[in-house]
Amino acid sequence: MSFTTPDPTGRPVAVVGAGTLGRRIALMFATDGGEVRIYDPSAEQLAAAGAYVAEQLPAVAAGVGAGGPGTVAVTGDLAEALRGAWLVIEAVPERPELKQRVFADLDRHADPDAILGSNSSSYPTSHFVDRVREPERLVNIHFYMPPTQNAVDVMSSGRTSRAVIDLLLAELPRHGVFPFEARRESTGFIFNRIWAAIKRESLAVVAEGVATAEEVDAMWSVNTGLRGGPFRAMDQVGLDVVLDIEQHYAAERPGLPDGPRTLLAEYVESGRLGVKAGRGFYEYEAGGGDREGAAAA
């Protein structure tokens, strides 16, 4: 039996994972009068997600659609979150074995016509396709950092229904985000793949002793007119996460230089994980503010 594409009218969206990106994704789907449900097993994460959306939704919705703010409910009951949803978005940590388990659960409990989307930043859904009975409904929907960075990658698993891709390309702009289709499977999708090359070369410049992290960021700001730079951005993401991503690229693309990963590993092993640890390439005050001129050597 072929997969039947859902009609989104009057149906909720479910987000699985209440972390930083999960709550931001939920926020965007609630901007045009929509109903959104966030699932997470952590009561603390759910409370933080609910508070974030309640604070941000009125202003963000005012700039998006004519429907006005919708509703967002948080729940620790997966079946309750999925019931009736036309779209389910997985936003759990970047661990493939965890994502495989999550998609097996979603396939069992979501409505038969629900689209199952992954917000993974580096793993194509072809890695999880054997965990769902109808692979036509499985798709990558990768968000960046809404509501300020509102591009979205949409990419087939290799077996995704064309009707699913077309529905998402038509529906997502209603919620203030801008979808771009990756037309063939690509680790890192579109923008993240380009950004990975910038990060990798920036790390190589420092690893080779050509310049310091602080100098690279300063030159980036002068020449682009943009605040921050690659090293401040990596500190925000977390250097352990950046290293995991680089190792994943290296496993898929033999021949990438070792220097960037070696430099990252030195920082991670010394506990310099970035903003969340109070120090990375820069030193940070409590609350995440950085100390000027304190780039790590």
XYZ file of C-alpha atoms in Angstrom, residues 18-148:
131
model
C 12.415 19.961 23.948
C 16.014 21.145 23.737
C 17.300 24.380 22.212
C 16.290 23.555 18.644
C 13.176 21.557 19.470
C 11.550 24.455 21.294
C 12.518 26.886 18.517
C 11.034 24.614 15.858
C 7.827 24.387 17.889
C 7.760 28.173 18.160
C 7.778 28.591 14.376
C 4.982 26.092 13.759
C 2.820 27.936 16.307
C 3.143 31.308 14.558
C 0.232 30.988 12.133
C -2.499 29.883 14.487
C -1.214 26.317 14.550
C -1.356 23.719 17.282
C 1.985 22.242 18.350
C 2.866 19.583 20.894
C 6.355 19.107 22.335
C 7.356 15.735 23.773
C 10.348 15.099 26.020
C 10.932 12.629 28.856
C 12.522 15.415 30.931
C 10.063 17.522 32.935
C 12.754 20.181 33.337
C 13.276 20.454 29.580
C 9.534 20.603 28.983
C 9.099 23.427 31.491
C 11.925 25.412 29.926
C 10.528 24.841 26.425
C 7.041 25.949 27.447
C 8.380 29.099 29.089
C 10.513 29.947 26.049
C 7.625 29.608 23.604
C 5.220 31.574 25.817
C 7.710 34.442 26.017
C 8.660 34.528 22.340
C 5.481 33.556 20.481
C 3.491 36.836 20.468
C 6.291 38.879 18.916
C 7.420 36.216 16.457
C 3.864 35.425 15.334
C 3.207 39.119 14.701
C 5.931 39.112 12.081
C 4.969 35.883 10.326
C 1.371 35.213 9.382
C -2.153 36.475 9.496
C -3.348 33.665 11.728
C -1.867 35.024 14.929
C -0.307 32.968 17.721
C -1.322 29.344 17.981
C -1.046 26.982 20.924
C 1.853 24.919 22.234
C 1.366 22.081 24.707
C 4.166 20.141 26.400
C 3.862 16.511 27.420
C 5.883 13.563 28.681
C 3.466 11.153 26.963
C 4.664 10.312 23.433
C 1.334 8.874 22.267
C -0.453 12.030 23.406
C 2.020 14.229 21.528
C 1.680 12.257 18.284
C -2.080 11.806 18.230
C -3.526 13.379 15.069
C -0.273 15.094 14.022
C 0.284 15.519 10.294
C 4.002 16.171 10.812
C 6.366 14.804 13.472
C 9.868 16.291 13.783
C 12.609 14.457 15.655
C 14.954 16.889 17.440
C 16.924 14.607 19.774
C 20.736 14.626 20.282
C 23.027 13.672 17.371
C 23.479 10.025 18.324
C 22.502 7.679 15.498
C 21.553 4.770 17.761
C 19.174 7.074 19.695
C 17.626 8.384 16.483
C 17.112 4.843 15.210
C 15.173 3.958 18.368
C 13.145 7.163 18.157
C 12.102 6.557 14.550
C 11.068 2.998 15.339
C 8.827 4.398 18.103
C 7.450 7.151 15.869
C 6.648 4.671 13.118
C 4.655 2.553 15.584
C 2.740 5.351 17.299
C 2.245 8.182 14.776
C -0.833 8.361 12.560
C -0.447 6.251 9.401
C -0.308 9.334 7.158
C 2.021 11.421 9.369
C 5.246 12.665 7.809
C 8.265 11.718 9.936
C 10.988 14.368 9.745
C 14.478 14.449 11.230
C 16.146 17.685 12.309
C 19.546 15.954 12.299
C 22.359 18.357 11.371
C 24.569 15.689 9.829
C 22.815 12.306 9.447
C 20.720 11.646 6.314
C 17.470 9.795 6.980
C 18.724 6.996 4.718
C 20.543 5.889 7.914
C 17.188 5.300 9.632
C 15.063 4.061 6.738
C 15.121 0.434 7.905
C 13.399 1.470 11.146
C 10.142 2.546 9.450
C 7.595 0.424 7.645
C 6.710 3.126 5.107
C 9.961 4.854 4.127
C 8.041 7.110 1.744
C 7.105 9.275 4.738
C 10.635 9.685 6.149
C 12.480 12.928 5.321
C 15.191 15.295 6.578
C 13.833 18.691 7.699
C 16.871 20.474 9.081
C 16.351 23.810 10.849
C 19.183 26.168 11.787
C 18.442 28.567 14.675
C 14.962 30.048 14.280
C 13.514 32.606 14.700
C 16.672 34.452 13.550
